[in-house]
PDB file of C-alpha atoms in Angstrom:
ATOM      1  CA  MET C 351      85.467 259.530 161.008  1.00  0.00           C
ATOM      2  CA  LYS C 352      87.164 256.294 162.214  1.00  0.00           C
ATOM      3  CA  VAL C 353      90.516 256.534 160.735  1.00  0.00           C
ATOM      4  CA  ASP C 354      91.760 253.172 159.219  1.00  0.00           C
ATOM      5  CA  VAL C 355      94.806 251.831 160.156  1.00  0.00           C
ATOM      6  CA  SER C 356      96.631 248.681 161.719  1.00  0.00           C
ATOM      7  CA  ARG C 357      96.114 248.476 165.882  1.00  0.00           C
ATOM      8  CA  LEU C 358     100.431 248.104 165.732  1.00  0.00           C
ATOM      9  CA  GLY C 359     101.577 251.215 163.728  1.00  0.00           C
ATOM     10  CA  PHE C 360     104.820 252.345 162.940  1.00  0.00           C
ATOM     11  CA  GLY C 361     107.046 254.891 164.467  1.00  0.00           C
ATOM     12  CA  GLY C 362     109.793 256.871 162.680  1.00  0.00           C
ATOM     13  CA  ALA C 363     111.745 259.048 165.187  1.00  0.00           C
ATOM     14  CA  PRO C 364     114.400 256.722 165.996  1.00  0.00           C
ATOM     15  CA  ILE C 365     114.619 255.935 161.876  1.00  0.00           C
ATOM     16  CA  GLY C 366     116.198 259.897 161.910  1.00  0.00           C
ATOM     17  CA  ASN C 367     118.812 259.366 163.269  1.00  0.00           C
ATOM     18  CA  LEU C 368     116.579 259.911 166.927  1.00  0.00           C
ATOM     19  CA  TYR C 369     119.724 259.883 169.773  1.00  0.00           C
ATOM     20  CA  ARG C 370     121.885 258.424 167.413  1.00  0.00           C
ATOM     21  CA  GLU C 371     122.687 257.663 163.778  1.00  0.00           C
ATOM     22  CA  VAL C 372     121.459 254.387 161.629  1.00  0.00           C
ATOM     23  CA  SER C 373     122.371 253.620 159.174  1.00  0.00           C
ATOM     24  CA  ASP C 374     120.450 253.529 155.849  1.00  0.00           C
ATOM     25  CA  GLU C 375     120.303 249.378 156.103  1.00  0.00           C
ATOM     26  CA  VAL C 376     119.583 249.377 159.034  1.00  0.00           C
ATOM     27  CA  ALA C 377     117.066 251.890 159.174  1.00  0.00           C
ATOM     28  CA  PHE C 378     114.921 250.265 156.396  1.00  0.00           C
ATOM     29  CA  GLY C 379     115.163 247.042 158.044  1.00  0.00           C
ATOM     30  CA  ALA C 380     113.151 247.976 160.824  1.00  0.00           C
ATOM     31  CA  VAL C 381     110.670 248.806 158.146  1.00  0.00           C
ATOM     32  CA  GLU C 382     110.834 245.886 156.409  1.00  0.00           C
ATOM     33  CA  ALA C 383     110.539 244.017 159.602  1.00  0.00           C
ATOM     34  CA  ALA C 384     107.617 246.000 160.499  1.00  0.00           C
ATOM     35  CA  TRP C 385     105.879 244.917 157.180  1.00  0.00           C
ATOM     36  CA  GLN C 386     106.842 241.739 158.178  1.00  0.00           C
ATOM     37  CA  SER C 387     104.584 241.815 161.390  1.00  0.00           C
ATOM     38  CA  GLY C 388     101.462 242.853 159.759  1.00  0.00           C
ATOM     39  CA  VAL C 389     102.098 246.836 160.159  1.00  0.00           C
ATOM     40  CA  ARG C 390     100.227 248.638 157.930  1.00  0.00           C
ATOM     41  CA  TYR C 391     100.378 252.324 159.491  1.00  0.00           C
ATOM     42  CA  PHE C 392     103.430 254.771 159.442  1.00  0.00           C
ATOM     43  CA  ASP C 393     104.169 257.662 160.905  1.00  0.00           C
ATOM     44  CA  THR C 394     106.859 260.280 160.134  1.00  0.00           C
ATOM     45  CA  ALA C 395     107.314 263.777 160.623  1.00  0.00           C
ATOM     46  CA  PRO C 396     109.425 266.764 159.070  1.00  0.00           C
ATOM     47  CA  HIS C 397     111.222 267.519 162.714  1.00  0.00           C
ATOM     48  CA  TYR C 398     112.395 263.742 162.920  1.00  0.00           C
ATOM     49  CA  GLY C 399     115.874 263.709 161.629  1.00  0.00           C
ATOM     50  CA  LEU C 400     115.431 266.839 159.374  1.00  0.00           C
ATOM     51  CA  GLY C 401     113.835 265.326 156.933  1.00  0.00           C
ATOM     52  CA  LEU C 402     115.805 262.123 157.023  1.00  0.00           C
ATOM     53  CA  SER C 403     112.621 260.227 158.455  1.00  0.00           C
ATOM     54  CA  GLU C 404     110.835 261.157 156.506  1.00  0.00           C
ATOM     55  CA  ARG C 405     112.987 260.220 153.323  1.00  0.00           C
ATOM     56  CA  ARG C 406     113.841 256.733 154.589  1.00  0.00           C
ATOM     57  CA  VAL C 407     110.113 255.831 155.170  1.00  0.00           C
ATOM     58  CA  GLY C 408     109.422 257.025 151.506  1.00  0.00           C
ATOM     59  CA  VAL C 409     112.273 255.121 150.076  1.00  0.00           C
ATOM     60  CA  ALA C 410     111.558 251.719 152.658  1.00  0.00           C
ATOM     61  CA  LEU C 411     107.929 252.023 151.099  1.00  0.00           C
ATOM     62  CA  ALA C 412     108.203 252.551 147.378  1.00  0.00           C
ATOM     63  CA  GLY C 413     107.912 249.454 146.277  1.00  0.00           C
ATOM     64  CA  ARG C 414     104.633 248.438 148.188  1.00  0.00           C
ATOM     65  CA  PRO C 415     101.220 249.270 146.559  1.00  0.00           C
ATOM     66  CA  ARG C 416     100.334 252.352 147.882  1.00  0.00           C
ATOM     67  CA  ASP C 417      96.733 251.267 148.731  1.00  0.00           C
ATOM     68  CA  GLY C 418      97.797 248.913 151.204  1.00  0.00           C
ATOM     69  CA  TYR C 419      99.401 251.183 153.621  1.00  0.00           C
ATOM     70  CA  VAL C 420      98.873 254.397 155.584  1.00  0.00           C
ATOM     71  CA  ILE C 421     101.271 257.551 156.514  1.00  0.00           C
ATOM     72  CA  SER C 422     100.788 260.100 158.651  1.00  0.00           C
ATOM     73  CA  THR C 423     103.409 262.832 158.725  1.00  0.00           C
ATOM     74  CA  LYS C 424     102.944 266.365 160.814  1.00  0.00           C
ATOM     75  CA  VAL C 425     102.808 270.121 160.155  1.00  0.00           C
ATOM     76  CA  GLY C 426     104.461 272.981 162.041  1.00  0.00           C
ATOM     77  CA  ARG C 427     107.599 273.118 162.083  1.00  0.00           C
ATOM     78  CA  LEU C 428     109.204 273.946 158.524  1.00  0.00           C
ATOM     79  CA  LEU C 429     112.524 273.358 157.503  1.00  0.00           C
ATOM     80  CA  GLU C 430     114.543 276.253 156.073  1.00  0.00           C
ATOM     81  CA  PRO C 431     118.203 275.461 154.253  1.00  0.00           C
ATOM     82  CA  PHE C 432     120.939 276.346 156.979  1.00  0.00           C
ATOM     83  CA  ASP C 433     124.618 276.089 157.207  1.00  0.00           C
ATOM     84  CA  GLY C 434     125.292 275.266 160.779  1.00  0.00           C
ATOM     85  CA  GLU C 435     128.231 273.421 162.038  1.00  0.00           C
ATOM     86  CA  GLY C 436     128.076 270.100 163.992  1.00  0.00           C
ATOM     87  CA  LEU C 437     124.903 267.658 164.913  1.00  0.00           C
ATOM     88  CA  ASP C 438     121.555 268.876 165.488  1.00  0.00           C
ATOM     89  CA  ASP C 439     120.482 270.879 167.929  1.00  0.00           C
ATOM     90  CA  GLU C 440     117.184 268.566 169.253  1.00  0.00           C
ATOM     91  CA  GLY C 441     118.043 264.958 169.902  1.00  0.00           C
ATOM     92  CA  PHE C 442     119.103 263.653 165.927  1.00  0.00           C
ATOM     93  CA  ALA C 443     122.636 262.705 164.776  1.00  0.00           C
ATOM     94  CA  VAL C 444     122.098 264.871 161.546  1.00  0.00           C
ATOM     95  CA  PRO C 445     124.512 267.630 160.079  1.00  0.00           C
ATOM     96  CA  ARG C 446     122.799 270.725 161.204  1.00  0.00           C
ATOM     97  CA  ASN C 447     121.897 271.390 156.962  1.00  0.00           C
ATOM     98  CA  PHE C 448     118.145 272.431 157.922  1.00  0.00           C
ATOM     99  CA  ARG C 449     116.436 274.736 160.819  1.00  0.00           C
ATOM    100  CA  ARG C 450     112.867 274.414 162.049  1.00  0.00           C
ATOM    101  CA  VAL C 451     111.054 277.482 161.485  1.00  0.00           C
ATOM    102  CA  ARG C 452     107.721 277.243 163.813  1.00  0.00           C
ATOM    103  CA  ASP C 453     105.361 278.069 160.972  1.00  0.00           C
ATOM    104  CA  TYR C 454     101.320 276.972 161.929  1.00  0.00           C
ATOM    105  CA  SER C 455     100.062 279.706 159.178  1.00  0.00           C
ATOM    106  CA  ALA C 456      97.967 278.430 156.125  1.00  0.00           C
ATOM    107  CA  ASP C 457     100.707 279.196 153.464  1.00  0.00           C
ATOM    108  CA  GLY C 458     103.588 277.140 156.344  1.00  0.00           C
ATOM    109  CA  VAL C 459     101.235 273.916 156.773  1.00  0.00           C
ATOM    110  CA  LYS C 460     100.782 274.048 152.512  1.00  0.00           C
ATOM    111  CA  ARG C 461     104.478 274.950 152.452  1.00  0.00           C
ATOM    112  CA  SER C 462     105.621 271.874 155.043  1.00  0.00           C
ATOM    113  CA  ILE C 463     102.943 269.316 153.194  1.00  0.00           C
ATOM    114  CA  GLU C 464     104.570 270.408 149.766  1.00  0.00           C
ATOM    115  CA  SER C 465     107.998 269.039 151.072  1.00  0.00           C
ATOM    116  CA  SER C 466     106.746 266.026 153.036  1.00  0.00           C
ATOM    117  CA  LEU C 467     105.065 264.675 149.873  1.00  0.00           C
ATOM    118  CA  GLU C 468     108.680 265.587 147.707  1.00  0.00           C
ATOM    119  CA  ARG C 469     110.552 263.923 151.014  1.00  0.00           C
ATOM    120  CA  LEU C 470     108.472 261.119 151.122  1.00  0.00           C
ATOM    121  CA  GLY C 471     107.996 260.403 147.040  1.00  0.00           C
ATOM    122  CA  THR C 472     104.306 259.867 147.498  1.00  0.00           C
ATOM    123  CA  ASP C 473     101.777 261.927 145.908  1.00  0.00           C
ATOM    124  CA  ARG C 474      99.039 262.077 148.913  1.00  0.00           C
ATOM    125  CA  VAL C 475      99.098 261.367 152.603  1.00  0.00           C
ATOM    126  CA  GLU C 476      96.662 259.590 154.564  1.00  0.00           C
ATOM    127  CA  ILE C 477      96.792 261.561 157.887  1.00  0.00           C
ATOM    128  CA  VAL C 478      98.077 264.660 158.415  1.00  0.00           C
ATOM    129  CA  TYR C 479      98.960 266.473 162.233  1.00  0.00           C
ATOM    130  CA  ILE C 480      99.462 269.491 163.523  1.00  0.00           C
ATOM    131  CA  HIS C 481     102.702 268.692 165.218  1.00  0.00           C
ATOM    132  CA  ASP C 482     103.164 269.932 169.089  1.00  0.00           C
ATOM    133  CA  PRO C 483     101.167 273.189 168.796  1.00  0.00           C
ATOM    134  CA  ASP C 484     101.532 274.077 172.167  1.00  0.00           C
ATOM    135  CA  ASP C 485     102.617 277.688 173.086  1.00  0.00           C
ATOM    136  CA  HIS C 486     100.781 278.343 169.392  1.00  0.00           C
ATOM    137  CA  TRP C 487      96.683 277.661 169.796  1.00  0.00           C
ATOM    138  CA  ALA C 488      95.778 281.090 167.689  1.00  0.00           C
ATOM    139  CA  SER C 489      97.864 279.980 165.005  1.00  0.00           C
ATOM    140  CA  ALA C 490      96.975 276.309 165.216  1.00  0.00           C
ATOM    141  CA  PHE C 491      93.541 277.211 165.302  1.00  0.00           C
ATOM    142  CA  GLY C 492      92.868 279.591 163.627  1.00  0.00           C
ATOM    143  CA  GLU C 493      95.317 278.782 160.466  1.00  0.00           C
ATOM    144  CA  ALA C 494      96.976 275.432 160.600  1.00  0.00           C
ATOM    145  CA  TYR C 495      93.363 273.722 161.345  1.00  0.00           C
ATOM    146  CA  PRO C 496      91.664 275.737 158.517  1.00  0.00           C
ATOM    147  CA  ALA C 497      94.211 274.709 156.223  1.00  0.00           C
ATOM    148  CA  LEU C 498      93.733 271.519 156.442  1.00  0.00           C
ATOM    149  CA  GLU C 499      90.346 271.128 156.724  1.00  0.00           C
ATOM    150  CA  GLU C 500      90.630 272.946 152.872  1.00  0.00           C
ATOM    151  CA  LEU C 501      93.112 270.146 152.144  1.00  0.00           C
ATOM    152  CA  ARG C 502      91.145 267.653 153.179  1.00  0.00           C
ATOM    153  CA  SER C 503      88.360 268.512 151.308  1.00  0.00           C
ATOM    154  CA  GLN C 504      90.019 268.574 148.146  1.00  0.00           C
ATOM    155  CA  GLY C 505      91.217 264.973 148.582  1.00  0.00           C
ATOM    156  CA  VAL C 506      94.530 266.258 149.177  1.00  0.00           C
ATOM    157  CA  VAL C 507      95.233 264.837 152.686  1.00  0.00           C
ATOM    158  CA  GLY C 508      92.636 262.295 154.037  1.00  0.00           C
ATOM    159  CA  ALA C 509      92.283 262.654 158.099  1.00  0.00           C
ATOM    160  CA  ILE C 510      93.441 265.344 159.554  1.00  0.00           C
ATOM    161  CA  GLY C 511      94.377 265.992 163.348  1.00  0.00           C
ATOM    162  CA  VAL C 512      96.824 267.110 166.290  1.00  0.00           C
ATOM    163  CA  GLY C 513     100.186 265.548 167.714  1.00  0.00           C
ATOM    164  CA  MET C 514     100.863 266.949 171.446  1.00  0.00           C
ATOM    165  CA  ASN C 515     102.032 265.230 174.493  1.00  0.00           C
ATOM    166  CA  GLN C 516      99.422 266.812 176.492  1.00  0.00           C
ATOM    167  CA  TRP C 517      95.701 266.043 176.331  1.00  0.00           C
ATOM    168  CA  GLU C 518      94.507 269.251 176.978  1.00  0.00           C
ATOM    169  CA  MET C 519      94.842 271.609 173.817  1.00  0.00           C
ATOM    170  CA  PRO C 520      93.791 268.009 171.795  1.00  0.00           C
ATOM    171  CA  GLU C 521      90.440 267.996 173.501  1.00  0.00           C
ATOM    172  CA  ARG C 522      90.015 271.752 172.668  1.00  0.00           C
ATOM    173  CA  PHE C 523      90.196 270.914 169.130  1.00  0.00           C
ATOM    174  CA  VAL C 524      88.380 267.468 169.682  1.00  0.00           C
ATOM    175  CA  ARG C 525      85.341 269.833 170.646  1.00  0.00           C
ATOM    176  CA  GLU C 526      85.942 273.153 168.877  1.00  0.00           C
ATOM    177  CA  THR C 527      86.592 271.675 165.299  1.00  0.00           C
ATOM    178  CA  ASP C 528      86.101 268.555 163.048  1.00  0.00           C
ATOM    179  CA  ILE C 529      89.099 267.100 162.916  1.00  0.00           C
ATOM    180  CA  ASP C 530      89.684 263.708 162.723  1.00  0.00           C
ATOM    181  CA  VAL C 531      92.205 261.552 165.332  1.00  0.00           C
ATOM    182  CA  VAL C 532      94.750 262.733 167.878  1.00  0.00           C
ATOM    183  CA  MET C 533      97.417 260.820 168.149  1.00  0.00           C
ATOM    184  CA  LEU C 534      98.310 261.566 172.220  1.00  0.00           C
ATOM    185  CA  ALA C 535     101.596 261.024 173.250  1.00  0.00           C
ATOM    186  CA  GLY C 536     102.662 259.430 177.101  1.00  0.00           C
ATOM    187  CA  ARG C 537      99.504 260.729 178.430  1.00  0.00           C
ATOM    188  CA  TYR C 538      97.251 257.541 177.864  1.00  0.00           C
ATOM    189  CA  THR C 539      99.325 254.048 179.306  1.00  0.00           C
ATOM    190  CA  LEU C 540      99.748 251.711 182.179  1.00  0.00           C
ATOM    191  CA  LEU C 541     101.583 253.784 184.158  1.00  0.00           C
ATOM    192  CA  GLU C 542      99.310 257.307 184.470  1.00  0.00           C
ATOM    193  CA  GLN C 543      95.966 257.562 182.560  1.00  0.00           C
ATOM    194  CA  PRO C 544      94.894 261.487 183.014  1.00  0.00           C
ATOM    195  CA  SER C 545      93.039 261.427 179.941  1.00  0.00           C
ATOM    196  CA  LEU C 546      90.612 258.889 180.724  1.00  0.00           C
ATOM    197  CA  VAL C 547      88.064 261.648 182.653  1.00  0.00           C
ATOM    198  CA  SER C 548      87.225 263.941 179.911  1.00  0.00           C
ATOM    199  CA  PHE C 549      89.415 263.946 176.502  1.00  0.00           C
ATOM    200  CA  LEU C 550      88.893 260.376 175.851  1.00  0.00           C
ATOM    201  CA  PRO C 551      85.226 260.700 176.627  1.00  0.00           C
ATOM    202  CA  ALA C 552      85.066 263.882 174.432  1.00  0.00           C
ATOM    203  CA  CYS C 553      86.920 261.696 171.416  1.00  0.00           C
ATOM    204  CA  VAL C 554      84.183 258.777 171.858  1.00  0.00           C
ATOM    205  CA  ASP C 555      81.440 261.374 171.345  1.00  0.00           C
ATOM    206  CA  ARG C 556      82.902 263.257 168.670  1.00  0.00           C
ATOM    207  CA  GLY C 557      83.905 259.972 166.621  1.00  0.00           C
ATOM    208  CA  VAL C 558      87.834 261.405 166.830  1.00  0.00           C
ATOM    209  CA  SER C 559      89.950 258.294 166.554  1.00  0.00           C
ATOM    210  CA  VAL C 560      93.258 258.157 169.005  1.00  0.00           C
ATOM    211  CA  VAL C 561      96.440 257.153 167.918  1.00  0.00           C
ATOM    212  CA  ALA C 562      98.207 256.492 171.466  1.00  0.00           C
ATOM    213  CA  CYS C 563     102.426 256.884 171.142  1.00  0.00           C
ATOM    214  CA  GLY C 564     104.574 256.800 173.703  1.00  0.00           C
ATOM    215  CA  VAL C 565     103.378 254.268 175.591  1.00  0.00           C
ATOM    216  CA  PHE C 566     106.490 252.980 177.123  1.00  0.00           C
ATOM    217  CA  ASN C 567     106.766 256.865 178.862  1.00  0.00           C
ATOM    218  CA  SER C 568     109.651 257.348 176.889  1.00  0.00           C
ATOM    219  CA  GLY C 569     111.327 254.077 178.321  1.00  0.00           C
ATOM    220  CA  LEU C 570     110.143 253.168 181.470  1.00  0.00           C
ATOM    221  CA  LEU C 571     108.118 250.223 181.201  1.00  0.00           C
ATOM    222  CA  SER C 572     110.018 249.146 177.969  1.00  0.00           C
ATOM    223  CA  LYS C 573     111.942 246.455 179.710  1.00  0.00           C
ATOM    224  CA  PRO C 574     110.934 243.864 182.616  1.00  0.00           C
ATOM    225  CA  GLU C 575     112.726 245.215 185.046  1.00  0.00           C
ATOM    226  CA  VAL C 576     112.873 248.191 185.531  1.00  0.00           C
ATOM    227  CA  ALA C 577     116.175 250.367 186.234  1.00  0.00           C
ATOM    228  CA  SER C 578     116.853 253.034 188.818  1.00  0.00           C
ATOM    229  CA  ASP C 579     118.479 255.578 185.813  1.00  0.00           C
ATOM    230  CA  ALA C 580     115.150 254.739 183.708  1.00  0.00           C
ATOM    231  CA  ARG C 581     112.951 257.206 181.460  1.00  0.00           C
ATOM    232  CA  TYR C 582     110.236 259.387 181.548  1.00  0.00           C
ATOM    233  CA  ASP C 583     109.054 262.402 179.244  1.00  0.00           C
ATOM    234  CA  TYR C 584     112.905 262.057 178.520  1.00  0.00           C
ATOM    235  CA  GLU C 585     114.290 262.823 181.308  1.00  0.00           C
ATOM    236  CA  GLU C 586     115.135 260.681 184.912  1.00  0.00           C
ATOM    237  CA  ALA C 587     112.406 259.410 186.155  1.00  0.00           C
ATOM    238  CA  PRO C 588     111.457 260.436 189.455  1.00  0.00           C
ATOM    239  CA  PHE C 589     112.014 258.142 192.505  1.00  0.00           C
ATOM    240  CA  GLU C 590     108.098 257.709 192.866  1.00  0.00           C
ATOM    241  CA  LEU C 591     107.760 256.608 189.624  1.00  0.00           C
ATOM    242  CA  VAL C 592     110.312 254.342 189.230  1.00  0.00           C
ATOM    243  CA  ALA C 593     109.088 252.381 192.078  1.00  0.00           C
ATOM    244  CA  ARG C 594     105.058 252.873 190.860  1.00  0.00           C
ATOM    245  CA  ALA C 595     106.558 250.737 187.796  1.00  0.00           C
ATOM    246  CA  ARG C 596     108.264 248.146 189.555  1.00  0.00           C
ATOM    247  CA  ALA C 597     105.273 247.490 191.102  1.00  0.00           C
ATOM    248  CA  ILE C 598     103.507 246.863 187.858  1.00  0.00           C
ATOM    249  CA  ALA C 599     106.066 245.003 186.666  1.00  0.00           C
ATOM    250  CA  GLU C 600     105.757 242.688 189.887  1.00  0.00           C
ATOM    251  CA  VAL C 601     101.991 242.540 189.070  1.00  0.00           C
ATOM    252  CA  CYS C 602     102.535 241.407 185.466  1.00  0.00           C
ATOM    253  CA  GLY C 603     105.615 238.703 186.365  1.00  0.00           C
ATOM    254  CA  ARG C 604     103.225 236.873 188.960  1.00  0.00           C
ATOM    255  CA  HIS C 605     100.859 236.783 185.632  1.00  0.00           C
ATOM    256  CA  GLY C 606     102.830 235.435 183.694  1.00  0.00           C
ATOM    257  CA  VAL C 607     103.566 239.022 181.309  1.00  0.00           C
ATOM    258  CA  THR C 608     106.568 241.178 181.371  1.00  0.00           C
ATOM    259  CA  LEU C 609     105.697 244.816 181.985  1.00  0.00           C
ATOM    260  CA  PRO C 610     105.872 245.838 177.690  1.00  0.00           C
ATOM    261  CA  GLN C 611     103.699 243.309 176.590  1.00  0.00           C
ATOM    262  CA  ALA C 612     101.591 245.007 179.058  1.00  0.00           C
ATOM    263  CA  ALA C 613     102.247 248.345 178.339  1.00  0.00           C
ATOM    264  CA  ILE C 614     102.184 248.091 174.403  1.00  0.00           C
ATOM    265  CA  GLN C 615      98.642 246.597 174.792  1.00  0.00           C
ATOM    266  CA  PHE C 616      97.028 248.956 177.457  1.00  0.00           C
ATOM    267  CA  ALA C 617      95.707 251.605 175.662  1.00  0.00           C
ATOM    268  CA  LEU C 618      93.990 249.348 172.458  1.00  0.00           C
ATOM    269  CA  GLY C 619      91.261 248.539 175.752  1.00  0.00           C
ATOM    270  CA  HIS C 620      90.115 252.017 175.198  1.00  0.00           C
ATOM    271  CA  PRO C 621      87.176 252.141 172.952  1.00  0.00           C
ATOM    272  CA  ALA C 622      88.602 255.875 171.360  1.00  0.00           C
ATOM    273  CA  VAL C 623      91.613 254.089 170.765  1.00  0.00           C
ATOM    274  CA  VAL C 624      92.905 252.786 166.900  1.00  0.00           C
ATOM    275  CA  SER C 625      96.186 252.294 166.995  1.00  0.00           C
ATOM    276  CA  VAL C 626      99.482 251.937 169.236  1.00  0.00           C
ATOM    277  CA  VAL C 627     102.742 253.902 167.618  1.00  0.00           C
ATOM    278  CA  ILE C 628     105.733 252.694 168.690  1.00  0.00           C
ATOM    279  CA  GLY C 629     109.195 253.574 167.274  1.00  0.00           C
ATOM    280  CA  ALA C 630     111.900 250.848 165.968  1.00  0.00           C
ATOM    281  CA  ARG C 631     115.480 252.044 164.785  1.00  0.00           C
ATOM    282  CA  THR C 632     116.026 247.695 163.695  1.00  0.00           C
ATOM    283  CA  ALA C 633     114.411 244.898 162.685  1.00  0.00           C
ATOM    284  CA  GLU C 634     115.177 243.679 166.261  1.00  0.00           C
ATOM    285  CA  GLN C 635     113.575 246.655 167.741  1.00  0.00           C
ATOM    286  CA  MET C 636     110.407 245.834 165.405  1.00  0.00           C
ATOM    287  CA  THR C 637     110.138 242.188 165.962  1.00  0.00           C
ATOM    288  CA  ALA C 638     109.982 242.409 169.770  1.00  0.00           C
ATOM    289  CA  ASN C 639     107.580 245.173 169.802  1.00  0.00           C
ATOM    290  CA  ALA C 640     105.212 243.140 167.640  1.00  0.00           C
ATOM    291  CA  SER C 641     105.829 239.854 169.827  1.00  0.00           C
ATOM    292  CA  TYR C 642     105.171 241.757 173.215  1.00  0.00           C
ATOM    293  CA  PHE C 643     101.670 243.257 170.847  1.00  0.00           C
ATOM    294  CA  SER C 644     100.750 240.030 170.468  1.00  0.00           C
ATOM    295  CA  ALA C 645     101.343 238.307 173.313  1.00  0.00           C
ATOM    296  CA  ALA C 646      98.632 237.406 175.694  1.00  0.00           C
ATOM    297  CA  ILE C 647      97.715 238.961 178.358  1.00  0.00           C
ATOM    298  CA  PRO C 648      94.844 237.027 181.359  1.00  0.00           C
ATOM    299  CA  GLU C 649      91.986 239.076 182.295  1.00  0.00           C
ATOM    300  CA  ASP C 650      92.955 238.464 185.834  1.00  0.00           C
ATOM    301  CA  LEU C 651      96.199 240.779 185.038  1.00  0.00           C
ATOM    302  CA  TRP C 652      94.421 244.018 184.575  1.00  0.00           C
ATOM    303  CA  ASN C 653      92.288 243.039 187.565  1.00  0.00           C
ATOM    304  CA  GLU C 654      94.599 243.109 190.046  1.00  0.00           C
ATOM    305  CA  LEU C 655      96.214 245.669 188.987  1.00  0.00           C
ATOM    306  CA  LYS C 656      92.870 248.249 189.193  1.00  0.00           C
ATOM    307  CA  ALA C 657      92.531 246.165 192.780  1.00  0.00           C
ATOM    308  CA  LEU C 658      95.738 247.423 193.794  1.00  0.00           C
ATOM    309  CA  ASN C 659      95.008 250.561 192.209  1.00  0.00           C
ATOM    310  CA  LEU C 660      97.540 250.744 190.078  1.00  0.00           C
ATOM    311  CA  ILE C 661      95.563 251.428 186.867  1.00  0.00           C
ATOM    312  CA  ASP C 662      92.432 253.440 187.154  1.00  0.00           C
ATOM    313  CA  PRO C 663      89.599 251.040 188.505  1.00  0.00           C
ATOM    314  CA  GLU C 664      87.553 252.813 185.840  1.00  0.00           C
ATOM    315  CA  VAL C 665      89.167 252.077 183.137  1.00  0.00           C
ATOM    316  CA  PRO C 666      88.469 249.953 180.114  1.00  0.00           C
ATOM    317  CA  THR C 667      90.742 246.947 179.671  1.00  0.00           C
ATOM    318  CA  PRO C 668      91.363 244.909 176.435  1.00  0.00           C
TER     319      PRO C 668
END
């Protein structure tokens, strides 16, 4: 089924203190700015700040009509109390008072959802993704998916799917299960479209929605001018990708468009893609993202990028 979400979604990792600490006030301001920009889809996960993102999303949305927005969260990393010193060692500036335990079992899925509902302060979530099961196909396919399918049939969760930084395993889920949605991170962007050949057509054929995230490729496409030390997939970008991003930015400039404006809108040209989710840690970032999303982009820009082979000539564009 096609999931019913706003075309622009809010990604909750940054307000889970990704890389650096954010105050409650600033985090709530980011969610408020998203709401004022028309965003009605909010994505989070236990992984993001050891539950901090879920708690903040829940508090920030608590005063809104519950039927007026969609929340997605994820399963696969259970949070267990942990007496650790210092800060989290997986990129979030939070105390190590929990540890993540990979668990794609049926029991793990149900425990994870119960804990997420408690942190979110809600009695339901509209979408649940199996989170990053790269090395756990057997348990994700054989245990997590059937458990989610059962919860979906009971109405405990709405849509179910998988969220990953690759397209190959999600394609197996699309072809071999009855999932509703895939959150695809970084593999269908203005910079690269490896999922175009078989994954996205499979989603169209099976009626599976795609939520695109990581559309800036971890920062490489996030600014009008591409820095030499820009990030790609959370690491320093290789020279050839920096050069490619700069070539795309140059074409954008010729058409009065900035690189992030084109990057945030690109994926929505494909009929399988229903939403683009962008993370934001502040109101200012969220407002900027919303302005990129609503900017006018001439068709000639996409045509020139195709003519120069900077995007796949067969790619459907907005």
